[in-house]
N, CA, C and O atoms as CSV, one atom per row, in Angstrom:
chain,resi,resn,atom,element,x,y,z
A,1,MET,N,N,10.968,0.882,14.908
A,1,MET,CA,C,9.932,-0.044,15.347
A,1,MET,C,C,9.638,-1.005,14.208
A,1,MET,O,O,9.414,-0.567,13.080
A,2,SER,N,N,9.634,-2.278,14.472
A,2,SER,CA,C,9.396,-3.267,13.422
A,2,SER,C,C,7.904,-3.449,13.191
A,2,SER,O,O,7.073,-3.014,13.988
A,3,ASP,N,N,7.584,-4.110,12.072
A,3,ASP,CA,C,6.184,-4.356,11.739
A,3,ASP,C,C,5.490,-5.188,12.795
A,3,ASP,O,O,4.274,-5.083,12.953
A,4,ASN,N,N,6.228,-6.013,13.523
A,4,ASN,CA,C,5.624,-6.891,14.518
A,4,ASN,C,C,5.439,-6.223,15.871
A,4,ASN,O,O,4.824,-6.811,16.761
A,5,ASP,N,N,5.956,-5.006,16.052
A,5,ASP,CA,C,5.847,-4.323,17.332
A,5,ASP,C,C,4.448,-3.767,17.597
A,5,ASP,O,O,4.107,-3.476,18.743
A,6,LEU,N,N,3.646,-3.619,16.564
A,6,LEU,CA,C,2.311,-3.061,16.730
A,6,LEU,C,C,1.255,-4.112,16.415
A,6,LEU,O,O,1.325,-4.801,15.398
A,7,ALA,N,N,0.298,-4.217,17.290
A,7,ALA,CA,C,-0.844,-5.076,16.996
A,7,ALA,C,C,-1.809,-4.223,16.186
A,7,ALA,O,O,-2.269,-3.184,16.658
A,8,THR,N,N,-2.111,-4.648,14.994
A,8,THR,CA,C,-2.912,-3.836,14.093
A,8,THR,C,C,-4.166,-4.586,13.687
A,8,THR,O,O,-4.101,-5.687,13.139
A,9,ASP,N,N,-5.301,-3.978,13.962
A,9,ASP,CA,C,-6.561,-4.508,13.462
A,9,ASP,C,C,-6.802,-3.898,12.090
A,9,ASP,O,O,-6.818,-2.677,11.942
A,10,VAL,N,N,-6.987,-4.740,11.097
A,10,VAL,CA,C,-7.159,-4.276,9.738
A,10,VAL,C,C,-8.637,-4.374,9.365
A,10,VAL,O,O,-9.265,-5.422,9.519
A,11,ASP,N,N,-9.175,-3.269,8.875
A,11,ASP,CA,C,-10.567,-3.198,8.432
A,11,ASP,C,C,-10.672,-3.893,7.075
A,11,ASP,O,O,-10.170,-3.385,6.072
A,12,LEU,N,N,-11.325,-5.055,7.047
A,12,LEU,CA,C,-11.393,-5.833,5.813
A,12,LEU,C,C,-12.190,-5.140,4.720
A,12,LEU,O,O,-11.922,-5.360,3.539
A,13,THR,N,N,-13.160,-4.312,5.077
A,13,THR,CA,C,-13.883,-3.577,4.033
A,13,THR,C,C,-12.958,-2.556,3.394
A,13,THR,O,O,-13.057,-2.288,2.196
A,14,LEU,N,N,-12.062,-1.987,4.182
A,14,LEU,CA,C,-11.073,-1.070,3.632
A,14,LEU,C,C,-10.111,-1.825,2.721
A,14,LEU,O,O,-9.731,-1.322,1.664
A,15,VAL,N,N,-9.719,-3.023,3.125
A,15,VAL,CA,C,-8.841,-3.850,2.286
A,15,VAL,C,C,-9.523,-4.139,0.950
A,15,VAL,O,O,-8.875,-4.082,-0.096
A,16,ASP,N,N,-10.815,-4.446,0.969
A,16,ASP,CA,C,-11.556,-4.695,-0.274
A,16,ASP,C,C,-11.485,-3.481,-1.192
A,16,ASP,O,O,-11.248,-3.619,-2.392
A,17,ASP,N,N,-11.692,-2.290,-0.627
A,17,ASP,CA,C,-11.644,-1.052,-1.422
A,17,ASP,C,C,-10.252,-0.809,-1.985
A,17,ASP,O,O,-10.106,-0.443,-3.152
A,18,VAL,N,N,-9.242,-1.008,-1.171
A,18,VAL,CA,C,-7.860,-0.796,-1.620
A,18,VAL,C,C,-7.493,-1.840,-2.676
A,18,VAL,O,O,-6.795,-1.529,-3.642
A,19,GLU,N,N,-7.959,-3.071,-2.494
A,19,GLU,CA,C,-7.680,-4.101,-3.497
A,19,GLU,C,C,-8.273,-3.712,-4.849
A,19,GLU,O,O,-7.619,-3.881,-5.878
A,20,ARG,N,N,-9.484,-3.201,-4.861
A,20,ARG,CA,C,-10.095,-2.751,-6.120
A,20,ARG,C,C,-9.270,-1.623,-6.743
A,20,ARG,O,O,-9.081,-1.589,-7.959
A,21,MET,N,N,-8.781,-0.702,-5.909
A,21,MET,CA,C,-7.975,0.403,-6.405
A,21,MET,C,C,-6.658,-0.118,-6.984
A,21,MET,O,O,-6.238,0.319,-8.055
A,22,VAL,N,N,-6.006,-1.047,-6.285
A,22,VAL,CA,C,-4.737,-1.607,-6.754
A,22,VAL,C,C,-4.948,-2.348,-8.072
A,22,VAL,O,O,-4.198,-2.151,-9.028
A,23,ARG,N,N,-5.964,-3.192,-8.118
A,23,ARG,CA,C,-6.250,-3.964,-9.339
A,23,ARG,C,C,-6.579,-3.024,-10.502
A,23,ARG,O,O,-6.081,-3.212,-11.612
A,24,GLY,N,N,-7.401,-2.033,-10.253
A,24,GLY,CA,C,-7.768,-1.077,-11.305
A,24,GLY,C,C,-6.564,-0.306,-11.815
A,24,GLY,O,O,-6.436,-0.067,-13.016
A,25,THR,N,N,-5.686,0.081,-10.911
A,25,THR,CA,C,-4.475,0.790,-11.309
A,25,THR,C,C,-3.577,-0.115,-12.148
A,25,THR,O,O,-3.033,0.321,-13.162
A,26,ALA,N,N,-3.419,-1.372,-11.732
A,26,ALA,CA,C,-2.604,-2.319,-12.494
A,26,ALA,C,C,-3.181,-2.534,-13.893
A,26,ALA,O,O,-2.441,-2.566,-14.875
A,27,GLU,N,N,-4.488,-2.679,-13.979
A,27,GLU,CA,C,-5.126,-2.881,-15.281
A,27,GLU,C,C,-4.943,-1.660,-16.172
A,27,GLU,O,O,-4.703,-1.796,-17.372
A,28,MET,N,N,-5.056,-0.462,-15.590
A,28,MET,CA,C,-4.893,0.772,-16.350
A,28,MET,C,C,-3.456,0.889,-16.877
A,28,MET,O,O,-3.247,1.199,-18.049
A,29,ILE,N,N,-2.475,0.641,-16.014
A,29,ILE,CA,C,-1.064,0.748,-16.403
A,29,ILE,C,C,-0.745,-0.264,-17.501
A,29,ILE,O,O,-0.082,0.075,-18.482
A,30,CYS,N,N,-1.206,-1.486,-17.345
A,30,CYS,CA,C,-0.926,-2.525,-18.343
A,30,CYS,C,C,-1.631,-2.243,-19.664
A,30,CYS,O,O,-1.091,-2.541,-20.730
A,31,ALA,N,N,-2.821,-1.677,-19.605
A,31,ALA,CA,C,-3.563,-1.357,-20.830
A,31,ALA,C,C,-2.851,-0.274,-21.642
A,31,ALA,O,O,-3.010,-0.217,-22.862
A,32,GLU,N,N,-2.081,0.569,-20.992
A,32,GLU,CA,C,-1.357,1.644,-21.672
A,32,GLU,C,C,-0.097,1.137,-22.378
A,32,GLU,O,O,0.491,1.863,-23.179
A,33,GLN,N,N,0.321,-0.085,-22.094
A,33,GLN,CA,C,1.541,-0.627,-22.681
A,33,GLN,C,C,1.193,-1.633,-23.778
A,33,GLN,O,O,0.389,-2.541,-23.564
A,34,PRO,N,N,1.795,-1.467,-24.938
A,34,PRO,CA,C,1.497,-2.397,-26.030
A,34,PRO,C,C,1.932,-3.822,-25.690
A,34,PRO,O,O,2.991,-4.035,-25.100
A,35,ASP,N,N,1.125,-4.765,-26.060
A,35,ASP,CA,C,1.430,-6.197,-25.905
A,35,ASP,C,C,1.600,-6.652,-24.461
A,35,ASP,O,O,2.263,-7.659,-24.208
A,36,VAL,N,N,1.015,-5.930,-23.512
A,36,VAL,CA,C,1.059,-6.348,-22.113
A,36,VAL,C,C,-0.343,-6.827,-21.732
A,36,VAL,O,O,-1.293,-6.046,-21.761
A,37,PRO,N,N,-0.474,-8.096,-21.378
A,37,PRO,CA,C,-1.797,-8.620,-21.021
A,37,PRO,C,C,-2.278,-8.082,-19.671
A,37,PRO,O,O,-1.484,-7.625,-18.849
A,38,GLN,N,N,-3.573,-8.147,-19.468
A,38,GLN,CA,C,-4.142,-7.730,-18.195
A,38,GLN,C,C,-3.653,-8.673,-17.097
A,38,GLN,O,O,-3.729,-9.891,-17.259
A,39,PRO,N,N,-3.161,-8.141,-16.001
A,39,PRO,CA,C,-2.599,-8.986,-14.943
A,39,PRO,C,C,-3.674,-9.648,-14.085
A,39,PRO,O,O,-4.696,-9.043,-13.759
A,40,GLU,N,N,-3.419,-10.889,-13.735
A,40,GLU,CA,C,-4.291,-11.615,-12.816
A,40,GLU,C,C,-3.744,-11.572,-11.392
A,40,GLU,O,O,-4.494,-11.711,-10.426
A,41,SER,N,N,-2.421,-11.378,-11.272
A,41,SER,CA,C,-1.768,-11.283,-9.964
A,41,SER,C,C,-0.512,-10.442,-10.125
A,41,SER,O,O,-0.188,-10.004,-11.229
A,42,LEU,N,N,0.184,-10.220,-9.037
A,42,LEU,CA,C,1.419,-9.448,-9.082
A,42,LEU,C,C,2.511,-10.177,-9.866
A,42,LEU,O,O,3.428,-9.543,-10.388
A,43,HIS,N,N,2.416,-11.505,-9.952
A,43,HIS,CA,C,3.392,-12.287,-10.717
A,43,HIS,C,C,3.345,-11.956,-12.203
A,43,HIS,O,O,4.322,-12.176,-12.919
A,44,ASP,N,N,2.227,-11.436,-12.667
A,44,ASP,CA,C,2.072,-11.110,-14.083
A,44,ASP,C,C,2.729,-9.783,-14.448
A,44,ASP,O,O,2.738,-9.398,-15.618
A,45,LEU,N,N,3.275,-9.088,-13.467
A,45,LEU,CA,C,3.846,-7.762,-13.701
A,45,LEU,C,C,5.364,-7.821,-13.737
A,45,LEU,O,O,5.993,-8.491,-12.918
A,46,ASP,N,N,5.943,-7.110,-14.699
A,46,ASP,CA,C,7.393,-6.972,-14.667
A,46,ASP,C,C,7.744,-5.828,-13.719
A,46,ASP,O,O,6.858,-5.103,-13.270
A,47,SER,N,N,9.018,-5.665,-13.416
A,47,SER,CA,C,9.420,-4.651,-12.431
A,47,SER,C,C,9.068,-3.249,-12.880
A,47,SER,O,O,8.704,-2.414,-12.053
A,48,PHE,N,N,9.168,-2.969,-14.170
A,48,PHE,CA,C,8.817,-1.653,-14.691
A,48,PHE,C,C,7.345,-1.345,-14.427
A,48,PHE,O,O,7.012,-0.259,-13.953
A,49,SER,N,N,6.474,-2.288,-14.727
A,49,SER,CA,C,5.037,-2.100,-14.495
A,49,SER,C,C,4.733,-1.945,-13.014
A,49,SER,O,O,3.898,-1.127,-12.629
A,50,MET,N,N,5.414,-2.734,-12.180
A,50,MET,CA,C,5.176,-2.650,-10.734
A,50,MET,C,C,5.550,-1.275,-10.199
A,50,MET,O,O,4.814,-0.704,-9.394
A,51,VAL,N,N,6.678,-0.741,-10.635
A,51,VAL,CA,C,7.086,0.595,-10.193
A,51,VAL,C,C,6.078,1.635,-10.684
A,51,VAL,O,O,5.715,2.539,-9.931
A,52,GLN,N,N,5.626,1.523,-11.923
A,52,GLN,CA,C,4.619,2.450,-12.441
A,52,GLN,C,C,3.341,2.399,-11.605
A,52,GLN,O,O,2.751,3.436,-11.300
A,53,ILE,N,N,2.923,1.207,-11.242
A,53,ILE,CA,C,1.712,1.038,-10.433
A,53,ILE,C,C,1.903,1.682,-9.064
A,53,ILE,O,O,1.029,2.409,-8.592
A,54,LEU,N,N,3.031,1.421,-8.430
A,54,LEU,CA,C,3.288,2.008,-7.111
A,54,LEU,C,C,3.343,3.528,-7.187
A,54,LEU,O,O,2.819,4.209,-6.305
A,55,LEU,N,N,3.969,4.066,-8.227
A,55,LEU,CA,C,4.021,5.526,-8.371
A,55,LEU,C,C,2.631,6.117,-8.593
A,55,LEU,O,O,2.306,7.173,-8.050
A,56,GLU,N,N,1.821,5.439,-9.384
A,56,GLU,CA,C,0.448,5.915,-9.605
A,56,GLU,C,C,-0.360,5.845,-8.311
A,56,GLU,O,O,-1.126,6.758,-8.005
A,57,LEU,N,N,-0.190,4.767,-7.555
A,57,LEU,CA,C,-0.885,4.648,-6.263
A,57,LEU,C,C,-0.403,5.714,-5.283
A,57,LEU,O,O,-1.198,6.260,-4.517
A,58,GLU,N,N,0.899,6.014,-5.305
A,58,GLU,CA,C,1.420,7.101,-4.459
A,58,GLU,C,C,0.748,8.418,-4.825
A,58,GLU,O,O,0.335,9.183,-3.954
A,59,ASN,N,N,0.646,8.667,-6.108
A,59,ASN,CA,C,0.026,9.901,-6.582
A,59,ASN,C,C,-1.440,9.980,-6.166
A,59,ASN,O,O,-1.927,11.044,-5.782
A,60,THR,N,N,-2.131,8.865,-6.244
A,60,THR,CA,C,-3.557,8.814,-5.912
A,60,THR,C,C,-3.804,8.929,-4.409
A,60,THR,O,O,-4.735,9.608,-3.976
A,61,THR,N,N,-2.970,8.264,-3.622
A,61,THR,CA,C,-3.230,8.163,-2.175
A,61,THR,C,C,-2.400,9.107,-1.312
A,61,THR,O,O,-2.678,9.279,-0.125
A,62,GLN,N,N,-1.378,9.719,-1.915
A,62,GLN,CA,C,-0.444,10.567,-1.154
A,62,GLN,C,C,0.326,9.770,-0.095
A,62,GLN,O,O,0.737,10.329,0.922
A,63,LEU,N,N,0.520,8.482,-0.326
A,63,LEU,CA,C,1.305,7.621,0.559
A,63,LEU,C,C,2.667,7.373,-0.070
A,63,LEU,O,O,2.814,7.436,-1.290
A,64,LYS,N,N,3.652,7.093,0.756
A,64,LYS,CA,C,4.985,6.742,0.284
A,64,LYS,C,C,5.070,5.217,0.206
A,64,LYS,O,O,5.411,4.562,1.191
A,65,LEU,N,N,4.763,4.659,-0.952
A,65,LEU,CA,C,4.702,3.208,-1.104
A,65,LEU,C,C,6.048,2.597,-1.494
A,65,LEU,O,O,6.415,1.538,-0.984
A,66,LEU,N,N,6.780,3.245,-2.382
A,66,LEU,CA,C,8.064,2.679,-2.807
A,66,LEU,C,C,9.018,2.518,-1.632
A,66,LEU,O,O,9.773,1.548,-1.571
A,67,GLU,N,N,8.986,3.462,-0.703
A,67,GLU,CA,C,9.853,3.389,0.464
A,67,GLU,C,C,9.567,2.155,1.314
A,67,GLU,O,O,10.474,1.606,1.940
A,68,ARG,N,N,8.333,1.728,1.335
A,68,ARG,CA,C,7.925,0.606,2.180
A,68,ARG,C,C,7.903,-0.728,1.453
A,68,ARG,O,O,7.826,-1.781,2.086
A,69,PHE,N,N,7.969,-0.691,0.153
A,69,PHE,CA,C,7.743,-1.888,-0.644
A,69,PHE,C,C,8.838,-2.941,-0.471
A,69,PHE,O,O,8.603,-4.118,-0.743
A,70,GLU,N,N,10.006,-2.544,-0.031
A,70,GLU,CA,C,11.111,-3.482,0.110
A,70,GLU,C,C,10.749,-4.674,1.002
A,70,GLU,O,O,11.194,-5.793,0.743
A,71,GLY,N,N,9.957,-4.450,2.038
A,71,GLY,CA,C,9.586,-5.520,2.949
A,71,GLY,C,C,8.389,-6.335,2.499
A,71,GLY,O,O,8.005,-7.288,3.176
A,72,PHE,N,N,7.797,-5.986,1.382
A,72,PHE,CA,C,6.600,-6.669,0.896
A,72,PHE,C,C,6.967,-8.001,0.256
A,72,PHE,O,O,7.905,-8.083,-0.537
A,73,GLN,N,N,6.206,-9.060,0.613
A,73,GLN,CA,C,6.474,-10.378,0.046
A,73,GLN,C,C,5.217,-11.054,-0.475
A,73,GLN,O,O,5.193,-12.278,-0.608
A,74,GLY,N,N,4.188,-10.303,-0.769
A,74,GLY,CA,C,2.938,-10.881,-1.237
A,74,GLY,C,C,2.966,-11.239,-2.712
A,74,GLY,O,O,3.916,-10.943,-3.435
A,75,GLU,N,N,1.881,-11.892,-3.130
A,75,GLU,CA,C,1.776,-12.358,-4.508
A,75,GLU,C,C,0.519,-11.875,-5.219
A,75,GLU,O,O,0.445,-11.921,-6.447
A,76,THR,N,N,-0.465,-11.414,-4.463
A,76,THR,CA,C,-1.742,-11.045,-5.065
A,76,THR,C,C,-2.034,-9.563,-4.848
A,76,THR,O,O,-1.386,-8.895,-4.042
A,77,PHE,N,N,-3.017,-9.073,-5.580
A,77,PHE,CA,C,-3.452,-7.690,-5.381
A,77,PHE,C,C,-3.974,-7.510,-3.958
A,77,PHE,O,O,-3.766,-6.464,-3.344
A,78,ARG,N,N,-4.645,-8.519,-3.442
A,78,ARG,CA,C,-5.144,-8.443,-2.063
A,78,ARG,C,C,-3.993,-8.367,-1.066
A,78,ARG,O,O,-4.067,-7.618,-0.092
A,79,ASP,N,N,-2.925,-9.136,-1.302
A,79,ASP,CA,C,-1.757,-9.059,-0.418
A,79,ASP,C,C,-1.216,-7.631,-0.376
A,79,ASP,O,O,-0.881,-7.122,0.694
A,80,LEU,N,N,-1.131,-6.995,-1.528
A,80,LEU,CA,C,-0.631,-5.621,-1.581
A,80,LEU,C,C,-1.597,-4.676,-0.877
A,80,LEU,O,O,-1.169,-3.764,-0.170
A,81,ALA,N,N,-2.891,-4.887,-1.064
A,81,ALA,CA,C,-3.894,-4.051,-0.393
A,81,ALA,C,C,-3.788,-4.199,1.120
A,81,ALA,O,O,-3.840,-3.205,1.844
A,82,GLU,N,N,-3.642,-5.425,1.603
A,82,GLU,CA,C,-3.504,-5.660,3.044
A,82,GLU,C,C,-2.239,-4.993,3.578
A,82,GLU,O,O,-2.247,-4.424,4.670
A,83,PHE,N,N,-1.157,-5.063,2.811
A,83,PHE,CA,C,0.102,-4.433,3.186
A,83,PHE,C,C,-0.079,-2.914,3.328
A,83,PHE,O,O,0.378,-2.318,4.304
A,84,ILE,N,N,-0.741,-2.302,2.357
A,84,ILE,CA,C,-0.972,-0.851,2.382
A,84,ILE,C,C,-1.845,-0.469,3.565
A,84,ILE,O,O,-1.529,0.477,4.287
A,85,VAL,N,N,-2.941,-1.194,3.774
A,85,VAL,CA,C,-3.855,-0.876,4.882
A,85,VAL,C,C,-3.147,-1.067,6.218
A,85,VAL,O,O,-3.320,-0.264,7.134
A,86,LYS,N,N,-2.355,-2.122,6.330
A,86,LYS,CA,C,-1.661,-2.402,7.590
A,86,LYS,C,C,-0.698,-1.274,7.950
A,86,LYS,O,O,-0.727,-0.780,9.077
A,87,PHE,N,N,0.150,-0.861,7.014
A,87,PHE,CA,C,1.113,0.165,7.401
A,87,PHE,C,C,0.471,1.531,7.562
A,87,PHE,O,O,0.958,2.335,8.357
A,88,THR,N,N,-0.596,1.826,6.846
A,88,THR,CA,C,-1.256,3.118,7.079
A,88,THR,C,C,-1.979,3.116,8.423
A,88,THR,O,O,-2.033,4.144,9.098
A,89,THR,N,N,-2.532,1.976,8.814
A,89,THR,CA,C,-3.160,1.856,10.134
A,89,THR,C,C,-2.116,2.016,11.227
A,89,THR,O,O,-2.346,2.705,12.221
A,90,GLU,N,N,-0.961,1.372,11.040
A,90,GLU,CA,C,0.130,1.510,12.015
A,90,GLU,C,C,0.606,2.960,12.113
A,90,GLU,O,O,0.841,3.470,13.208
A,91,ASP,N,N,0.746,3.623,10.958
A,91,ASP,CA,C,1.152,5.036,10.959
A,91,ASP,C,C,0.151,5.886,11.724
A,91,ASP,O,O,0.541,6.751,12.507
A,92,ASP,N,N,-1.145,5.646,11.502
A,92,ASP,CA,C,-2.190,6.398,12.205
A,92,ASP,C,C,-2.108,6.155,13.710
A,92,ASP,O,O,-2.244,7.087,14.503
A,93,GLN,N,N,-1.886,4.897,14.100
A,93,GLN,CA,C,-1.774,4.572,15.528
A,93,GLN,C,C,-0.559,5.260,16.150
A,93,GLN,O,O,-0.639,5.773,17.266
A,94,GLU,N,N,0.557,5.271,15.436
A,94,GLU,CA,C,1.760,5.933,15.946
A,94,GLU,C,C,1.529,7.434,16.106
A,94,GLU,O,O,1.968,8.022,17.094
A,95,LYS,N,N,0.849,8.058,15.150
A,95,LYS,CA,C,0.542,9.490,15.232
A,95,LYS,C,C,-0.369,9.782,16.416
A,95,LYS,O,O,-0.161,10.760,17.135
A,96,GLN,N,N,-1.377,8.938,16.623
A,96,GLN,CA,C,-2.286,9.130,17.754
A,96,GLN,C,C,-1.544,8.973,19.075
A,96,GLN,O,O,-1.777,9.728,20.019
A,97,GLN,N,N,-0.652,7.991,19.138
A,97,GLN,CA,C,0.119,7.766,20.354
A,97,GLN,C,C,1.047,8.950,20.613
A,97,GLN,O,O,1.154,9.414,21.749
A,98,ALA,N,N,1.708,9.435,19.590
A,98,ALA,CA,C,2.614,10.577,19.748
A,98,ALA,C,C,1.844,11.816,20.192
A,98,ALA,O,O,2.331,12.585,21.021
A,99,ALA,N,N,0.654,12.012,19.650
A,99,ALA,CA,C,-0.163,13.160,20.036
A,99,ALA,C,C,-0.609,13.035,21.485
A,99,ALA,O,O,-0.649,14.026,22.215
A,100,ALA,N,N,-0.945,11.818,21.903
A,100,ALA,CA,C,-1.382,11.601,23.282
A,100,ALA,C,C,-0.238,11.794,24.274
A,100,ALA,O,O,-0.457,12.212,25.411
A,101,GLU,N,N,0.980,11.488,23.837
A,101,GLU,CA,C,2.143,11.609,24.712
A,101,GLU,C,C,2.750,13.005,24.718
A,101,GLU,O,O,3.545,13.332,25.599
A,102,ALA,N,N,2.385,13.828,23.746
A,102,ALA,CA,C,2.945,15.185,23.671
A,102,ALA,C,C,2.405,16.013,24.832
A,102,ALA,O,O,1.224,15.921,25.168
A,103,PRO,N,N,3.272,16.826,25.447
A,103,PRO,CA,C,2.817,17.702,26.522
A,103,PRO,C,C,1.722,18.649,26.043
A,103,PRO,O,O,1.714,19.070,24.886
A,104,GLN,N,N,0.811,18.974,26.932
A,104,GLN,CA,C,-0.294,19.882,26.591
A,104,GLN,C,C,0.290,21.202,26.085
A,104,GLN,O,O,1.263,21.713,26.640
A,105,GLY,N,N,-0.300,21.734,25.051
A,105,GLY,CA,C,0.099,23.016,24.521
A,105,GLY,C,C,1.233,22.935,23.504
A,105,GLY,O,O,1.611,23.953,22.924
A,106,GLN,N,N,1.784,21.733,23.276
A,106,GLN,CA,C,2.828,21.584,22.278
A,106,GLN,C,C,2.321,20.721,21.134
A,106,GLN,O,O,1.575,19.763,21.335
A,107,ALA,N,N,2.735,21.076,19.956
A,107,ALA,CA,C,2.353,20.293,18.795
A,107,ALA,C,C,3.194,19.030,18.745
A,107,ALA,O,O,4.353,19.025,19.160
A,108,SER,N,N,2.611,17.975,18.240
A,108,SER,CA,C,3.325,16.718,18.067
A,108,SER,C,C,4.348,16.875,16.954
A,108,SER,O,O,4.053,17.516,15.945
A,109,PRO,N,N,5.555,16.304,17.106
A,109,PRO,CA,C,6.575,16.412,16.047
A,109,PRO,C,C,6.264,15.580,14.825
A,109,PRO,O,O,6.976,15.689,13.827
A,110,VAL,N,N,5.234,14.753,14.856
A,110,VAL,CA,C,4.898,13.863,13.740
A,110,VAL,C,C,4.122,14.607,12.710
A,110,VAL,O,O,3.743,14.034,11.689
């Protein structure tokens, strides 16, 4: 199923919270590296820092972000936050749909 197959309503307050988490994680990762300035956007990050940030976010959220990141084309922390909220919302909708379609008395395979 492609990203466009699901109509997804994104909770903007959730996006705000995720954006703060993404920005804070980026600042923390960059602060741990010598001579790396605090990032203002994703453009300020090299690939090594970006992977570190995604791995830290995976650890914090228990989401598989690296697997999904290939389709990401944003430039800002907010773009990344919206991307994360969108696919987690889609995943939740798919799980709810699968549970609703599962025969009574059987567990959903998801």
